[in-house]
Short mmCIF file of C-alpha atoms and ligand atoms in Angstrom, two decimals:
data_model
loop_
_atom_site.label_atom_id
_atom_site.label_comp_id
_atom_site.label_asym_id
_atom_site.label_seq_id
_atom_site.Cartn_x
_atom_site.Cartn_y
_atom_site.Cartn_z
CA MET A 21 -55.01 18.89 -15.09
CA ILE A 22 -53.80 17.10 -11.99
CA ARG A 23 -53.52 13.88 -14.03
CA TYR A 24 -51.39 15.61 -16.66
CA LEU A 25 -49.28 17.14 -13.96
CA LEU A 26 -48.75 13.71 -12.33
CA CYS A 27 -47.81 12.20 -15.69
CA PHE A 28 -45.43 15.03 -16.30
CA LEU A 29 -43.82 14.62 -12.88
CA LEU A 30 -43.63 10.84 -13.29
CA SER A 31 -41.97 11.09 -16.70
CA ILE A 32 -39.50 13.65 -15.36
CA SER A 33 -38.61 11.33 -12.45
CA LEU A 34 -38.19 8.33 -14.82
CA ILE A 35 -35.95 10.34 -17.10
CA HIS A 36 -34.06 11.42 -14.02
CA ALA A 37 -33.66 7.84 -12.75
CA ARG A 38 -32.48 6.51 -16.11
CA SER A 39 -30.30 9.32 -17.28
CA GLN A 40 -29.08 10.85 -14.08
CA PHE A 41 -25.61 10.19 -15.43
CA CYS A 42 -25.55 10.49 -19.20
CA GLN A 43 -23.17 7.86 -20.56
CA SER A 44 -21.96 9.64 -23.67
CA ASP A 45 -18.17 9.86 -23.97
CA SER A 46 -18.23 13.61 -23.46
CA SER A 47 -20.34 13.31 -20.28
CA ILE A 48 -18.05 10.63 -18.84
CA ARG A 49 -15.06 12.75 -19.76
CA SER A 50 -16.39 15.88 -18.08
CA ARG A 51 -17.28 14.00 -14.86
CA ILE A 52 -13.88 12.30 -14.50
CA TYR A 53 -12.19 15.59 -15.43
CA LYS A 54 -13.97 17.25 -12.51
CA ASP A 55 -13.23 14.35 -10.12
CA ILE A 56 -9.51 14.40 -10.90
CA CYS A 57 -9.24 18.20 -10.82
CA VAL A 58 -10.86 18.24 -7.36
CA LEU A 59 -8.87 15.32 -5.93
CA ALA A 60 -5.57 16.63 -7.32
CA SER A 61 -6.22 20.29 -6.46
CA ASP A 62 -4.05 22.52 -4.24
CA SER A 63 -6.55 22.49 -1.40
CA LEU A 64 -6.29 18.70 -0.94
CA GLN A 65 -2.52 19.05 -0.48
CA GLY A 66 -1.57 15.67 -1.90
CA ARG A 67 -4.16 13.64 0.08
CA ARG A 68 -1.72 12.19 2.57
CA SER A 69 -3.45 9.64 4.83
CA GLY A 70 -4.48 10.98 8.21
CA THR A 71 -4.26 14.66 7.17
CA ALA A 72 -6.83 17.38 6.46
CA GLY A 73 -6.25 16.65 2.75
CA GLU A 74 -7.38 13.05 3.26
CA LYS A 75 -10.54 14.36 4.98
CA LYS A 76 -11.39 16.68 2.09
CA ALA A 77 -10.82 13.81 -0.33
CA TYR A 78 -13.04 11.34 1.53
CA GLU A 79 -15.77 13.95 1.90
CA TYR A 80 -15.74 14.40 -1.89
CA ILE A 81 -15.84 10.61 -2.43
CA ILE A 82 -18.70 10.23 0.06
CA SER A 83 -20.74 12.92 -1.71
CA SER A 84 -20.06 11.19 -5.05
CA PHE A 85 -21.07 7.77 -3.66
CA ARG A 86 -24.21 9.31 -2.23
CA GLU A 87 -25.04 11.07 -5.48
CA ALA A 88 -24.54 7.79 -7.37
CA GLY A 89 -27.04 6.11 -5.00
CA LEU A 90 -24.63 3.77 -3.19
CA GLN A 91 -25.56 2.47 0.26
CA PRO A 92 -23.08 3.24 3.03
CA LEU A 93 -21.25 0.12 4.16
CA GLY A 94 -18.53 1.48 6.44
CA THR A 95 -17.94 0.33 9.98
CA GLU A 96 -20.44 2.45 11.84
CA CYS A 97 -24.09 2.11 11.00
CA GLY A 98 -25.12 4.53 8.29
CA SER A 99 -21.56 5.61 7.54
CA TYR A 100 -19.48 5.24 4.39
CA LEU A 101 -16.31 5.43 6.48
CA GLN A 102 -14.18 2.68 7.93
CA SER A 103 -11.75 4.24 10.40
CA LEU A 104 -8.46 2.49 11.02
CA PRO A 105 -5.75 3.30 13.53
CA PHE A 106 -2.22 4.00 12.31
CA GLN A 107 1.03 5.08 13.88
CA SER A 108 2.75 7.63 11.68
CA LEU A 109 6.49 8.10 11.86
CA ASP A 110 8.48 11.25 11.50
CA PHE A 111 12.20 10.51 11.18
CA ARG A 112 14.28 13.52 12.17
CA PHE A 113 17.31 13.31 9.91
CA ASN A 114 19.29 16.09 11.51
CA GLN A 115 18.77 14.80 15.06
CA THR A 116 19.65 11.15 14.44
CA LYS A 117 23.41 10.64 14.51
CA LEU A 118 26.01 7.94 14.96
CA LYS A 119 29.68 8.62 15.57
CA ILE A 120 32.30 6.04 16.60
CA ASP A 121 35.64 7.54 17.61
CA ASP A 122 36.09 10.27 14.97
CA LYS A 123 34.12 8.50 12.27
CA ILE A 124 30.68 9.88 11.43
CA PHE A 125 28.18 7.43 9.90
CA GLY A 126 25.33 8.49 7.60
CA TYR A 127 21.71 7.97 8.65
CA PHE A 128 20.01 5.61 6.16
CA ARG A 129 23.28 5.15 4.26
CA ASP A 130 25.16 3.38 7.09
CA PHE A 131 22.51 2.81 9.74
CA SER A 132 18.73 2.96 10.30
CA VAL A 133 16.47 3.31 13.30
CA THR A 134 14.60 0.07 14.08
CA ALA A 135 10.97 -0.24 15.12
CA PHE A 136 12.09 -1.13 18.67
CA SER A 137 13.91 2.13 19.24
CA GLY A 138 13.05 4.90 21.64
CA ASN A 139 14.47 8.43 21.51
CA GLY A 140 17.46 9.97 23.23
CA SER A 141 21.22 10.44 23.21
CA ILE A 142 23.80 8.13 24.70
CA ASN A 143 27.61 7.78 24.97
CA GLY A 144 29.54 4.62 25.66
CA GLU A 145 32.02 2.03 24.51
CA ILE A 146 31.09 -0.45 21.80
CA LEU A 147 31.05 -4.14 22.73
CA ASP A 148 30.47 -7.05 20.32
CA ILE A 149 28.16 -9.62 21.99
CA GLY A 150 27.96 -12.00 19.00
CA GLN A 151 24.38 -13.17 18.61
CA GLY A 152 23.49 -12.12 22.17
CA ILE A 153 22.14 -15.58 23.02
CA SER A 154 22.21 -16.73 26.62
CA LEU A 155 20.66 -20.12 27.39
CA ALA A 156 21.28 -21.16 30.98
CA PHE A 157 20.88 -24.91 30.36
CA SER A 158 23.02 -25.28 27.27
CA SER A 159 26.45 -24.44 26.05
CA TYR A 160 25.14 -21.47 24.08
CA ASP A 161 26.15 -18.42 26.00
CA ASP A 162 27.50 -15.43 24.13
CA TYR A 163 28.08 -13.68 27.45
CA LYS A 164 30.36 -16.29 29.01
CA ASN A 165 33.55 -14.46 28.06
CA ILE A 166 32.13 -10.98 28.59
CA GLN A 167 33.13 -9.37 31.86
CA ASP A 168 30.71 -6.47 31.99
CA CYS A 169 27.99 -5.07 29.73
CA ARG A 170 27.13 -2.14 31.95
CA GLY A 171 27.11 1.21 30.19
CA LYS A 172 28.09 -0.42 26.89
CA ILE A 173 26.57 0.01 23.45
CA VAL A 174 26.41 -3.54 22.19
CA LEU A 175 26.68 -4.91 18.65
CA MET A 176 24.41 -7.92 18.08
CA ASN A 177 24.21 -10.28 15.09
CA LEU A 178 20.51 -10.93 14.36
CA ASP A 179 21.19 -14.44 13.10
CA VAL A 180 20.88 -17.58 15.24
CA PRO A 181 22.53 -21.03 14.91
CA SER A 182 20.20 -23.06 12.67
CA GLY A 183 20.36 -26.12 14.98
CA LEU A 184 18.92 -24.10 17.84
CA PHE A 185 16.16 -22.58 15.80
CA SER A 186 14.57 -25.95 15.12
CA VAL A 187 13.95 -26.47 18.85
CA ASP A 188 10.41 -25.23 19.50
CA SER A 189 10.91 -24.51 23.20
CA LEU A 190 13.79 -22.13 22.38
CA LYS A 191 12.08 -20.06 19.72
CA GLU A 192 10.95 -17.26 21.98
CA LYS A 193 14.41 -16.92 23.57
CA LEU A 194 15.96 -16.54 20.12
CA THR A 195 13.78 -13.65 18.96
CA PRO A 196 15.53 -10.28 18.60
CA VAL A 197 13.25 -8.69 21.18
CA TYR A 198 14.21 -11.31 23.78
CA ARG A 199 17.92 -10.99 23.01
CA ILE A 200 17.78 -7.16 23.06
CA LYS A 201 15.98 -7.24 26.41
CA THR A 202 18.64 -9.67 27.73
CA ALA A 203 21.41 -7.26 26.73
CA LEU A 204 19.58 -4.33 28.36
CA SER A 205 18.98 -6.36 31.53
CA LYS A 206 22.74 -6.96 31.71
CA GLY A 207 23.32 -3.22 31.71
CA ALA A 208 23.77 -2.38 28.00
CA VAL A 209 22.51 1.15 27.23
CA ALA A 210 21.87 0.79 23.49
CA VAL A 211 21.93 -1.94 20.84
CA ILE A 212 23.22 -1.96 17.28
CA VAL A 213 21.86 -5.00 15.41
CA TRP A 214 23.14 -6.21 12.05
CA ASN A 215 22.86 -8.96 9.40
CA PHE A 216 20.30 -8.46 6.65
CA ARG A 217 20.48 -12.17 5.78
CA SER A 218 18.87 -13.07 9.08
CA PRO A 219 15.23 -14.17 8.93
CA PHE A 220 14.61 -11.54 11.63
CA TYR A 221 15.82 -8.64 9.48
CA GLN A 222 12.40 -7.57 8.16
CA SER A 223 10.82 -7.66 11.61
CA MET A 224 13.23 -4.95 12.78
CA PHE A 225 11.35 -2.45 10.61
CA ASP A 226 7.78 -3.52 11.34
CA PHE A 227 6.74 -0.18 12.81
CA ILE A 228 3.07 -1.08 12.70
CA HIS A 229 3.17 -4.06 15.07
CA THR A 230 6.18 -3.27 17.24
CA ASP A 231 6.31 -1.42 20.54
CA THR A 232 9.30 0.64 21.52
CA LEU A 233 11.65 -0.85 24.12
CA ASN A 234 12.49 2.63 25.42
CA ALA A 235 16.13 2.11 24.52
CA LEU A 236 18.06 3.11 21.43
CA VAL A 237 18.07 0.19 18.97
CA ILE A 238 19.53 0.84 15.54
CA TYR A 239 20.45 -1.31 12.55
CA GLY A 240 24.08 -1.05 11.41
CA ARG A 241 25.09 -1.73 7.82
CA THR A 242 28.43 -3.10 6.60
CA GLU A 243 30.39 0.15 7.17
CA VAL A 244 29.41 0.19 10.84
CA VAL A 245 29.98 -3.53 11.44
CA ASP A 246 33.38 -3.49 9.69
CA TYR A 247 34.49 -0.47 11.68
CA VAL A 248 33.45 -2.03 15.00
CA SER A 249 35.24 -5.31 14.29
CA SER A 250 38.47 -3.49 13.50
CA HIS A 251 38.13 -1.00 16.40
CA PRO A 252 36.98 -2.92 19.49
CA GLY A 253 36.14 -0.65 22.39
CA GLY A 254 35.51 2.37 20.14
CA LYS A 255 33.76 5.36 21.71
CA VAL A 256 30.19 5.73 20.46
CA ILE A 257 27.98 8.80 20.45
CA LEU A 258 24.44 7.92 19.36
CA SER A 259 21.32 10.10 19.12
CA VAL A 260 17.90 9.02 17.84
CA LYS A 261 14.88 11.23 17.21
CA LEU A 262 11.80 9.54 15.86
CA ASN A 263 8.34 10.96 16.46
CA ARG A 264 5.51 8.45 16.49
CA THR A 265 2.03 9.91 16.18
CA ASN A 266 -1.16 7.94 16.51
CA THR A 267 -3.49 8.86 13.71
CA THR A 268 -6.58 7.56 11.94
CA PHE A 269 -6.97 6.66 8.27
CA HIS A 270 -10.32 6.25 6.54
CA ASN A 271 -11.50 3.83 3.87
CA VAL A 272 -14.69 4.88 2.06
CA ILE A 273 -17.11 2.04 1.31
CA GLY A 274 -20.34 2.11 -0.72
CA TYR A 275 -22.57 -0.77 -1.81
CA ILE A 276 -24.98 -1.63 -4.58
CA ASP A 277 -27.18 -4.41 -3.26
CA ASN A 278 -28.78 -6.36 -6.12
CA ARG A 279 -29.74 -9.22 -3.79
CA ALA A 280 -27.32 -11.39 -5.75
CA PRO A 281 -25.38 -14.28 -4.17
CA TYR A 282 -21.94 -12.78 -4.92
CA THR A 283 -20.33 -9.35 -4.77
CA ILE A 284 -17.69 -7.82 -7.02
CA ILE A 285 -15.31 -5.51 -5.12
CA ILE A 286 -14.19 -2.50 -7.18
CA GLY A 287 -11.38 -0.62 -5.49
CA ALA A 288 -8.76 2.10 -5.85
CA HIS A 289 -6.63 3.95 -3.33
CA TYR A 290 -7.36 7.66 -3.03
CA ASP A 291 -4.48 8.65 -0.73
CA HIS A 292 -1.19 10.02 -2.00
CA LEU A 293 2.06 11.34 -0.52
CA GLY A 294 1.25 14.90 0.62
CA PHE A 295 4.14 17.36 0.50
CA SER A 296 7.63 16.65 -0.80
CA ARG A 297 10.69 17.39 1.31
CA LYS A 298 10.90 20.72 -0.50
CA SER A 299 7.31 21.42 0.63
CA GLU A 300 5.89 21.08 -2.87
CA ILE A 301 2.50 19.40 -3.22
CA ARG A 302 2.64 15.97 -4.77
CA TYR A 303 -0.74 16.02 -6.45
CA GLY A 304 -1.05 12.34 -7.35
CA ALA A 305 -3.36 12.99 -10.30
CA ASP A 306 -2.43 9.72 -11.95
CA ASP A 307 -1.47 8.02 -8.65
CA ASN A 308 -4.29 7.60 -7.87
CA ALA A 309 -6.92 10.28 -8.42
CA SER A 310 -7.28 8.57 -11.82
CA GLY A 311 -8.19 5.19 -10.31
CA THR A 312 -10.50 6.87 -7.81
CA ALA A 313 -12.29 8.74 -10.62
CA ALA A 314 -12.58 5.46 -12.53
CA ILE A 315 -14.36 3.70 -9.66
CA LEU A 316 -16.64 6.72 -9.03
CA GLU A 317 -17.66 6.61 -12.69
CA LEU A 318 -18.19 2.84 -12.61
CA ALA A 319 -20.40 3.33 -9.54
CA ARG A 320 -22.55 5.81 -11.49
CA HIS A 321 -22.89 3.36 -14.38
CA LEU A 322 -23.43 0.17 -12.41
CA ARG A 323 -26.08 1.76 -10.18
CA SER A 324 -28.28 2.26 -13.22
CA SER A 325 -27.16 -0.90 -15.06
CA GLY A 326 -29.78 -3.51 -15.90
CA ASP A 327 -27.42 -6.32 -14.97
CA LYS A 328 -28.19 -7.51 -11.46
CA SER A 329 -26.27 -10.78 -11.34
CA ASN A 330 -23.78 -9.46 -8.75
CA ASN A 331 -23.74 -6.93 -5.96
CA TYR A 332 -21.01 -4.30 -6.17
CA LEU A 333 -18.88 -3.05 -3.31
CA PHE A 334 -16.89 0.12 -4.04
CA ILE A 335 -13.93 0.85 -1.78
CA ALA A 336 -11.70 3.93 -1.93
CA PHE A 337 -8.70 2.85 0.16
CA SER A 338 -6.54 5.05 2.33
CA GLY A 339 -3.00 4.26 3.50
CA GLU A 340 -1.84 2.59 0.27
CA GLU A 341 1.26 4.75 0.06
CA GLU A 342 2.11 3.93 3.70
CA GLY A 343 2.16 0.20 2.85
CA LEU A 344 -1.29 -1.05 1.72
CA ILE A 345 -2.66 -0.18 5.15
CA GLY A 346 -6.29 0.50 4.17
CA SER A 347 -6.77 -2.60 2.03
CA SER A 348 -5.00 -4.87 4.55
CA TYR A 349 -7.24 -3.48 7.27
CA PHE A 350 -10.37 -4.06 5.20
CA CYS A 351 -9.31 -7.67 4.50
CA ALA A 352 -8.83 -8.21 8.24
CA HIS A 353 -12.07 -6.35 9.13
CA PRO A 354 -14.35 -6.77 6.09
CA THR A 355 -17.81 -5.21 6.10
CA ILE A 356 -19.16 -8.00 3.88
CA ASP A 357 -18.59 -11.76 3.92
CA LEU A 358 -15.36 -12.31 1.96
CA ASP A 359 -16.50 -15.85 1.10
CA LYS A 360 -19.19 -14.23 -1.02
CA VAL A 361 -16.81 -12.05 -3.02
CA ASN A 362 -16.75 -12.96 -6.71
CA PHE A 363 -13.53 -11.09 -7.56
CA MET A 364 -11.67 -7.87 -6.80
CA PHE A 365 -11.11 -5.28 -9.54
CA ASN A 366 -8.30 -2.84 -8.71
CA PHE A 367 -7.46 0.44 -10.43
CA ASP A 368 -4.09 2.02 -9.67
CA MET A 369 -2.76 4.66 -12.10
CA VAL A 370 -5.00 4.52 -15.14
CA GLY A 371 -4.57 8.13 -16.27
CA ARG A 372 -1.54 8.01 -18.56
CA LEU A 373 -2.60 5.89 -21.50
CA GLY A 374 0.18 6.45 -24.00
CA CYS A 375 3.05 6.63 -21.52
CA GLU A 376 3.97 3.03 -22.36
CA GLY A 377 2.73 3.18 -25.92
CA ASN A 378 -0.93 2.69 -26.65
CA ARG A 379 -1.42 -0.08 -24.14
CA ILE A 380 -2.60 -0.85 -20.66
CA THR A 381 -1.28 -3.57 -18.37
CA ALA A 382 -3.64 -6.13 -16.88
CA ILE A 383 -2.04 -7.54 -13.75
CA ALA A 384 -2.83 -10.81 -11.93
CA THR A 385 -4.34 -12.49 -14.98
CA ALA A 386 -3.28 -15.92 -13.70
CA THR A 387 -5.40 -15.57 -10.55
CA SER A 388 -8.33 -17.21 -12.35
CA PRO A 389 -8.56 -19.71 -15.23
CA ASP A 390 -11.74 -17.83 -16.22
CA TRP A 391 -9.96 -14.59 -17.08
CA ARG A 392 -8.83 -15.84 -20.48
CA LYS A 393 -12.46 -16.16 -21.60
CA VAL A 394 -13.50 -12.86 -20.01
CA PHE A 395 -10.61 -10.94 -21.59
CA SER A 396 -11.22 -12.42 -25.01
CA GLY A 397 -14.96 -11.67 -24.77
CA THR A 398 -14.53 -8.04 -23.72
CA SER A 399 -15.05 -5.55 -26.56
CA LYS A 400 -11.80 -4.25 -27.90
CA GLN A 401 -10.82 -0.65 -27.43
CA SER A 402 -8.22 1.36 -29.28
CA PHE A 403 -5.48 0.27 -26.85
CA ARG A 404 -3.60 -3.00 -26.59
CA ILE A 405 -3.49 -5.05 -23.40
CA LYS A 406 -0.33 -6.47 -21.94
CA LYS A 407 -1.05 -9.31 -19.55
CA MET A 408 1.01 -9.92 -16.46
CA ARG A 409 0.21 -13.23 -14.82
CA GLY A 410 1.38 -12.74 -11.25
CA ALA A 411 -0.09 -10.79 -8.35
CA PRO A 412 2.90 -8.92 -6.85
CA SER A 413 2.37 -7.02 -3.65
CA PHE A 414 2.58 -3.42 -4.84
CA SER A 415 -1.07 -2.37 -4.70
CA ASP A 416 -4.35 -2.94 -2.89
CA HIS A 417 -5.34 -6.13 -4.70
CA TYR A 418 -2.71 -8.06 -2.75
CA GLY A 419 -4.63 -8.52 0.52
CA PHE A 420 -7.63 -9.87 -1.42
CA TYR A 421 -5.43 -12.21 -3.44
CA SER A 422 -3.96 -13.50 -0.16
CA LYS A 423 -7.53 -14.29 0.96
CA GLY A 424 -8.08 -16.50 -2.12
CA ILE A 425 -10.05 -13.96 -4.18
CA PRO A 426 -9.47 -13.70 -7.96
CA ILE A 427 -7.98 -10.38 -9.05
CA ALA A 428 -8.28 -8.14 -12.09
CA TYR A 429 -6.07 -5.05 -11.98
CA LEU A 430 -5.58 -2.41 -14.66
CA THR A 431 -2.86 0.23 -14.92
CA THR A 432 -1.38 2.43 -17.61
CA GLY A 433 2.02 2.03 -15.93
CA LEU A 434 4.85 4.05 -14.44
CA HIS A 435 6.26 7.28 -15.86
CA TYR A 436 8.80 10.00 -15.15
CA ASP A 437 6.36 12.01 -13.02
CA TYR A 438 5.64 9.09 -10.67
CA HIS A 439 5.66 10.28 -7.02
CA THR A 440 6.82 13.78 -7.99
CA PRO A 441 5.02 17.16 -7.88
CA ARG A 442 4.74 16.81 -11.68
CA ASP A 443 1.97 14.20 -11.46
CA VAL A 444 -0.73 16.81 -12.18
CA SER A 445 -4.26 16.78 -13.59
CA GLY A 446 -3.16 18.60 -16.77
CA LYS A 447 -1.13 15.55 -17.82
CA ILE A 448 -3.98 13.05 -17.60
CA ASN A 449 -5.17 11.42 -20.81
CA TYR A 450 -8.92 11.90 -20.20
CA ASP A 451 -10.00 10.36 -23.51
CA GLY A 452 -7.83 7.35 -22.69
CA MET A 453 -9.54 7.05 -19.31
CA VAL A 454 -12.97 7.11 -20.95
CA SER A 455 -12.00 4.11 -23.05
CA ILE A 456 -10.53 2.30 -20.00
CA ILE A 457 -13.75 2.88 -18.03
CA LYS A 458 -15.90 1.61 -20.89
CA TYR A 459 -13.60 -1.39 -21.27
CA SER A 460 -13.86 -2.08 -17.51
CA GLU A 461 -17.64 -1.88 -17.57
CA ASP A 462 -17.76 -4.35 -20.42
CA PHE A 463 -15.22 -6.56 -18.63
CA ILE A 464 -17.51 -6.65 -15.59
CA SER A 465 -20.52 -7.50 -17.69
CA LYS A 466 -18.61 -10.30 -19.50
CA SER A 467 -17.49 -11.63 -16.11
CA GLU A 468 -21.16 -11.80 -15.08
CA VAL A 469 -21.80 -14.13 -18.01
CA ALA A 470 -18.97 -16.34 -16.71
CA GLY A 471 -20.69 -16.66 -13.31
CA LYS A 472 -18.61 -17.16 -10.17
CA ILE A 473 -14.99 -16.53 -11.09
CA THR A 474 -12.74 -19.39 -9.94
CA PHE A 475 -9.68 -18.56 -7.87
CA ARG A 476 -6.28 -19.93 -8.82
CA LYS A 477 -3.16 -19.46 -6.74
CA VAL A 478 -0.34 -18.11 -8.83
CA ARG A 479 2.61 -20.44 -8.67
CA GLY A 480 5.59 -18.91 -6.92
CA TRP A 481 7.68 -18.86 -10.05
CA ASP A 482 5.00 -17.05 -12.05
CA GLN A 483 4.58 -14.57 -9.29
CA PHE A 484 8.30 -14.00 -9.08
CA THR A 485 8.85 -13.70 -12.84
CA SER A 486 5.97 -11.27 -13.23
CA PHE A 487 7.23 -9.20 -10.39
CA ALA A 488 10.79 -9.29 -11.67
CA SER A 489 9.82 -8.56 -15.26
CA PHE A 490 7.70 -5.65 -14.13
CA PHE A 491 10.59 -4.14 -12.24
CA PHE A 492 13.24 -4.95 -14.79
CA GLU A 493 11.14 -3.33 -17.45
CA GLU A 494 10.44 -0.34 -15.25
CA LEU A 495 13.92 -0.21 -13.79
CA ASP A 496 14.67 3.16 -15.33
CA TYR A 497 11.59 4.66 -13.80
CA VAL A 498 11.78 3.08 -10.39
CA PHE A 499 15.43 3.57 -9.70
CA ASN A 500 16.46 6.48 -11.84
CA VAL A 501 13.38 8.61 -11.77
CA GLY A 502 10.70 7.50 -9.31
CA LEU A 503 12.92 7.49 -6.26
CA GLN A 504 14.33 10.93 -6.99
CA GLY A 505 10.92 12.36 -6.33
CA ALA A 506 10.09 10.02 -3.48
CA GLU A 507 11.26 10.38 0.07
ZN1 ZN B 4 -0.80 4.03 -6.42
#
């Protein structure tokens, strides 16, 4: 009797181990349906990074990783989480103002707050200080004809004379931060910088790596600069209100260790945009609960797969919508040896098969010469595949590509609900997702036949043309539709 009972229990446990996740189309469909409905539900409030909605989302992903049998491979021992620090910004539109004489300038339209800026309100006369360069030992001194900077709001051109910039010993003195500090040390009370052609332009908005100078530092566009040059000595009233809050984002990382020499990273961002300005939830069902559900389902399949020629690392990234924060952080602080990564497989918006006809886009196909063979060997599905060679920087694959890792990246493309409260679970093509997941699983297994995937850097032109063609093709969506819903 005991023997029969043991046999019975053993057979039950074997059945359980093999068919814990039934792989029929209808079973896959019902699991991803549940995943997306949970992730894009009201209670997760749009899964904005660093919020309670993010926490609910990562708790759901952790329980799914655990259920699938993945090992935790976050930062702390025994944890699936990798915590990363982030400074979130809250621009107060109605409290940030610029007026010169009687002319009122529009925030964002005519000027922006730079990453160097503190908060406050200030009045004073405008003074053009050119490039604000003052080098004691050379003839370059923008201050030599300026009587007095004290109490002035100064206008500074970000550019520098190219001859000077090639002198290594001068580089630090030519940086905007040095020149802004010089102006403040001479008594200026606020700084308006300008010139988007300057190589320093981008750095003015690097909020992640820049500390405030505790002075008001704004960027003035053409309207402001033109007004100042035709109205020297104009009376400025400037107010800036920008709340910076230190917060923590969380990547979720699970591992299938097959004791293989290389690891395939399978990733998708799970964060979205939270509430709209009208306080509506932006659900992000396609962007990117769909990709998250796809990697959860692949985890369930690959855990029980007989193919052990690679290990698999699953990462649900946070902070993608804030600027690829989670994936960049992982690449800088990886929890496995990146030299042992075979390739990275990214899923971002795979829930709207049909929105661009019956096709999906495979991005970054030029990042390995091996992809041609893998794509042609992968079993065909009902959809067509459009290949885009380059690896443009609009999703989480980019940090891995920059580290010399081959990329495969699938998407069903942009649509009119992108970044709006209309990106809901009811509009997902679940049958389409089932075929994309099955295709991806077969793609992975064909890549295993190919062995270690070889990396190839995409030539600049290819990268540019892919990026440009993507945006020209999607121009309607990005500029006419997507941004209406975005903030
Ligand atoms: Zn996305």
